[in-house]
Amino acid sequence: TFDAGAGISVRPHPHIGLATVTYLFDGEIRHRDSLGSDGVIQPGAIKWMTAGRGRLLSERMKEGGMREGGSLHGLQLWVALPAEHEEAAPAFRHYPASDLPRFDEGGARVSLLVGEAWGRRSPVATFSPILFAVADLETDATLAMPEAEELGVYVVEGNVAFGSAQVEGPALVVLDGAQSLTAIGKAKVALLGGAPLDGPRHMWGNFVSSRRERIEEAKRAWRERRFDEVPGDPEWIPLPE
C-alpha cells in the first residue's frame, strides 16, 4: 500500500534465459519492453514475458497511481526455460481474465492460470509442463491437490491445514504426498508446480542460464548497453557491481 507520490517504478532492465509470469490480485502495472510491447496488466489477467536470448523491459504503476498512492498486490513468477529454449526469441503474450478457466472445486473458487488440472486446461502457451493456479477458499473448504511431478502451495492470505500440519500465510510449502488442503477461516492460495528442470541453473540478478559463461556475456552486454532500448522509456538501470 503506497502513499501519494510513491509506488512501483522499475526502470528498463534486461533478462535472459527465463520467462516472467505476472498475476495481480489488485492494482495495475504498465509493462513496456524492447519489442515495442506497451500494455497495462490488470487483476485476473496473465502476462507471460519470454526473455529468451535477451530483452529489456520496464514495469511501473500507472501515473495516476503514482500521484495518488494506492495498493498493488500480486505475484510474479520466474520460470526457467528448458535448455533447448533458453535462447528462444523474446516474446510477450497477454491473456485477459475472460480467457482463463475459473470454476468451483470443493468449496474453493479456482482460477487455472497456467497448465492443466482438475480436468481443465489454461490457454497460456508454455515451453514445459508447468502449473499455476490461484484459489479462494471459504472457511472449512477443502481443495484436492492436482497431479504434478513437483508441487508447492504459496499461502497468500489466511491459514490452511495439510492434515494435522497448519500453515499461516504468507508462506511457501513444498508438498510431499499431501492430497488436499483445508482452509481455517477464509484463505487465498497459489499452487505452483510441474515437471522438474532438465538440469541445474545459475542465477545472477536478472539473468538465468544453464551456462555460467552465458551470464557473464549478458553482464557485458548490459554494461555496454547492447540490449535494444524500450521505446518511450529511455531510463536505464546500470549493471550492479
XYZ file of N, CA, C and O in Angstrom, residues 219-227 236:
40
model
N 26.134 -9.951 -18.788
C 26.589 -8.836 -17.965
C 27.382 -7.826 -18.791
O 27.222 -6.605 -18.645
N 28.240 -8.324 -19.681
C 28.994 -7.414 -20.542
C 28.060 -6.635 -21.469
O 28.239 -5.426 -21.674
N 27.053 -7.321 -22.001
C 26.106 -6.643 -22.890
C 25.333 -5.566 -22.141
O 25.045 -4.490 -22.689
N 24.984 -5.840 -20.894
C 24.276 -4.840 -20.078
C 25.183 -3.643 -19.805
O 24.787 -2.486 -19.977
N 26.420 -3.927 -19.407
C 27.352 -2.846 -19.084
C 27.598 -1.947 -20.308
O 27.712 -0.727 -20.188
N 27.637 -2.576 -21.481
C 27.939 -1.840 -22.714
C 26.687 -1.340 -23.429
O 26.790 -0.806 -24.537
N 25.531 -1.540 -22.825
C 24.243 -1.059 -23.356
C 23.983 -1.590 -24.759
O 23.567 -0.859 -25.663
N 24.179 -2.897 -24.917
C 23.948 -3.532 -26.207
C 22.568 -4.168 -26.316
O 22.237 -4.744 -27.360
N 21.749 -4.085 -25.258
C 20.358 -4.527 -25.359
C 19.546 -3.453 -26.074
O 19.789 -2.250 -25.896
N 17.611 3.993 -17.573
C 18.479 2.797 -17.605
C 18.961 2.486 -16.201
O 19.369 3.371 -15.475
